Amino acid sequence: MDIQVEIHLSYDSDVWAYGMVTLENIIRFPVQLRKYKNKETDEEVSFISYPRRERNGKWENLLVPDKALREEIEKAVGEKIKEEMGMIIHQYGITEN
């Protein structure tokens, strides 16, 4: 499947990145790479959030990809985030010690 990703890094405390995903040049939707702290394990966890809406006081998902598509989207978004991070590292001349 052709998956195109436009992503921007965020400096928000709960959102690491945000952008748009386009599938097969037909379907386009926003995504966010969000994080939260698991209260039981105190571990920081990240996930991709898909479009949702509030209706009658409850949140409902507008897009629910199957497992295979979700994994493809996650991989494409992850690669694009790494690319964006690499550009920032190169732009500011950051090197490893």
PDB file of C-alpha atoms in Angstrom:
ATOM      1  CA  MET A   1       0.000   0.000   0.000  1.00  0.00           C
ATOM      2  CA  ASP A   2       1.223   3.487  -0.835  1.00  0.00           C
ATOM      3  CA  ILE A   3       1.458   5.450   2.435  1.00  0.00           C
ATOM      4  CA  GLN A   4       2.629   9.053   2.406  1.00  0.00           C
ATOM      5  CA  VAL A   5       3.390  10.834   5.670  1.00  0.00           C
ATOM      6  CA  GLU A   6       3.860  14.511   6.445  1.00  0.00           C
ATOM      7  CA  ILE A   7       5.019  14.930  10.033  1.00  0.00           C
ATOM      8  CA  HIS A   8       6.140  17.746  12.309  1.00  0.00           C
ATOM      9  CA  LEU A   9       7.895  17.354  15.635  1.00  0.00           C
ATOM     10  CA  SER A  10       6.084  18.939  18.554  1.00  0.00           C
ATOM     11  CA  TYR A  11       7.309  20.440  21.765  1.00  0.00           C
ATOM     12  CA  ASP A  12       3.994  19.838  23.532  1.00  0.00           C
ATOM     13  CA  SER A  13       4.303  17.708  26.648  1.00  0.00           C
ATOM     14  CA  ASP A  14       1.783  15.084  25.496  1.00  0.00           C
ATOM     15  CA  VAL A  15       2.264  15.156  21.715  1.00  0.00           C
ATOM     16  CA  TRP A  16       5.675  14.233  20.295  1.00  0.00           C
ATOM     17  CA  ALA A  17       4.691  14.665  16.636  1.00  0.00           C
ATOM     18  CA  TYR A  18       1.672  15.474  14.486  1.00  0.00           C
ATOM     19  CA  GLY A  19       0.864  15.379  10.805  1.00  0.00           C
ATOM     20  CA  MET A  20      -1.116  13.868   7.975  1.00  0.00           C
ATOM     21  CA  VAL A  21      -1.184  10.384   6.471  1.00  0.00           C
ATOM     22  CA  THR A  22      -2.364   9.744   2.912  1.00  0.00           C
ATOM     23  CA  LEU A  23      -3.293   6.231   1.775  1.00  0.00           C
ATOM     24  CA  GLU A  24      -3.142   5.412  -1.938  1.00  0.00           C
ATOM     25  CA  ASN A  25      -3.494   9.139  -2.757  1.00  0.00           C
ATOM     26  CA  ILE A  26      -7.175   8.810  -1.816  1.00  0.00           C
ATOM     27  CA  ILE A  27      -7.713   8.862   1.939  1.00  0.00           C
ATOM     28  CA  ARG A  28      -6.061  11.602   4.008  1.00  0.00           C
ATOM     29  CA  PHE A  29      -6.325  11.942   7.784  1.00  0.00           C
ATOM     30  CA  PRO A  30      -4.484  13.514  10.719  1.00  0.00           C
ATOM     31  CA  VAL A  31      -2.377  11.539  13.190  1.00  0.00           C
ATOM     32  CA  GLN A  32      -0.508  12.367  16.368  1.00  0.00           C
ATOM     33  CA  LEU A  33       2.272  10.520  18.137  1.00  0.00           C
ATOM     34  CA  ARG A  34       1.121  10.898  21.728  1.00  0.00           C
ATOM     35  CA  LYS A  35       2.614   9.785  25.005  1.00  0.00           C
ATOM     36  CA  TYR A  36       1.317   9.043  28.465  1.00  0.00           C
ATOM     37  CA  LYS A  37       2.667   7.628  31.685  1.00  0.00           C
ATOM     38  CA  ASN A  38       1.276   4.246  32.740  1.00  0.00           C
ATOM     39  CA  LYS A  39       0.103   4.789  36.299  1.00  0.00           C
ATOM     40  CA  GLU A  40       0.740   1.187  37.330  1.00  0.00           C
ATOM     41  CA  THR A  41       4.270   0.783  35.931  1.00  0.00           C
ATOM     42  CA  ASP A  42       5.269   4.474  35.788  1.00  0.00           C
ATOM     43  CA  GLU A  43       6.516   3.717  32.263  1.00  0.00           C
ATOM     44  CA  GLU A  44       6.193   6.320  29.509  1.00  0.00           C
ATOM     45  CA  VAL A  45       4.314   4.843  26.532  1.00  0.00           C
ATOM     46  CA  SER A  46       3.763   6.280  23.064  1.00  0.00           C
ATOM     47  CA  PHE A  47       1.063   5.528  20.507  1.00  0.00           C
ATOM     48  CA  ILE A  48      -0.371   6.908  17.278  1.00  0.00           C
ATOM     49  CA  SER A  49      -3.768   8.498  17.702  1.00  0.00           C
ATOM     50  CA  TYR A  50      -6.234   8.572  14.840  1.00  0.00           C
ATOM     51  CA  PRO A  51      -9.166  10.942  14.252  1.00  0.00           C
ATOM     52  CA  ARG A  52     -11.863  10.925  16.942  1.00  0.00           C
ATOM     53  CA  ARG A  53     -14.900  13.000  17.758  1.00  0.00           C
ATOM     54  CA  GLU A  54     -16.943  13.676  20.828  1.00  0.00           C
ATOM     55  CA  ARG A  55     -20.584  12.751  20.532  1.00  0.00           C
ATOM     56  CA  ASN A  56     -23.106  12.871  23.355  1.00  0.00           C
ATOM     57  CA  GLY A  57     -20.326  13.173  25.927  1.00  0.00           C
ATOM     58  CA  LYS A  58     -18.405  10.131  24.634  1.00  0.00           C
ATOM     59  CA  TRP A  59     -15.403   9.904  22.351  1.00  0.00           C
ATOM     60  CA  GLU A  60     -15.633   7.664  19.310  1.00  0.00           C
ATOM     61  CA  ASN A  61     -13.030   6.666  16.744  1.00  0.00           C
ATOM     62  CA  LEU A  62     -13.624   7.835  13.186  1.00  0.00           C
ATOM     63  CA  LEU A  63     -10.936   5.626  11.702  1.00  0.00           C
ATOM     64  CA  VAL A  64     -10.049   2.140  12.906  1.00  0.00           C
ATOM     65  CA  PRO A  65      -7.433   0.467  10.677  1.00  0.00           C
ATOM     66  CA  ASP A  66      -7.029  -3.288  10.869  1.00  0.00           C
ATOM     67  CA  LYS A  67      -3.856  -4.656  12.466  1.00  0.00           C
ATOM     68  CA  ALA A  68      -1.858  -5.007   9.234  1.00  0.00           C
ATOM     69  CA  LEU A  69      -2.673  -1.489   8.037  1.00  0.00           C
ATOM     70  CA  ARG A  70      -2.069  -0.023  11.495  1.00  0.00           C
ATOM     71  CA  GLU A  71       1.392  -1.624  11.553  1.00  0.00           C
ATOM     72  CA  GLU A  72       2.188  -0.218   8.086  1.00  0.00           C
ATOM     73  CA  ILE A  73       1.072   3.257   9.159  1.00  0.00           C
ATOM     74  CA  GLU A  74       3.096   3.046  12.388  1.00  0.00           C
ATOM     75  CA  LYS A  75       6.199   2.015  10.441  1.00  0.00           C
ATOM     76  CA  ALA A  76       5.780   4.848   7.895  1.00  0.00           C
ATOM     77  CA  VAL A  77       5.170   7.438  10.623  1.00  0.00           C
ATOM     78  CA  GLY A  78       8.156   6.166  12.642  1.00  0.00           C
ATOM     79  CA  GLU A  79      10.444   6.393   9.609  1.00  0.00           C
ATOM     80  CA  LYS A  80       9.271   9.934   8.864  1.00  0.00           C
ATOM     81  CA  ILE A  81       9.836  11.003  12.485  1.00  0.00           C
ATOM     82  CA  LYS A  82      13.390   9.610  12.342  1.00  0.00           C
ATOM     83  CA  GLU A  83      13.931  11.525   9.095  1.00  0.00           C
ATOM     84  CA  GLU A  84      12.689  14.767  10.710  1.00  0.00           C
ATOM     85  CA  MET A  85      14.912  14.222  13.747  1.00  0.00           C
ATOM     86  CA  GLY A  86      17.890  13.588  11.456  1.00  0.00           C
ATOM     87  CA  MET A  87      17.252  16.872   9.645  1.00  0.00           C
ATOM     88  CA  ILE A  88      17.206  18.770  12.946  1.00  0.00           C
ATOM     89  CA  ILE A  89      20.409  17.070  14.110  1.00  0.00           C
ATOM     90  CA  HIS A  90      22.086  17.950  10.813  1.00  0.00           C
ATOM     91  CA  GLN A  91      20.724  21.534  10.820  1.00  0.00           C
ATOM     92  CA  TYR A  92      22.075  22.283  14.282  1.00  0.00           C
ATOM     93  CA  GLY A  93      25.291  20.301  13.924  1.00  0.00           C
ATOM     94  CA  ILE A  94      24.519  18.030  16.852  1.00  0.00           C
ATOM     95  CA  THR A  95      26.970  15.150  17.203  1.00  0.00           C
ATOM     96  CA  GLU A  96      27.246  12.164  19.515  1.00  0.00           C
ATOM     97  CA  ASN A  97      29.903  12.256  22.215  1.00  0.00           C
TER      98      ASN A  97
END
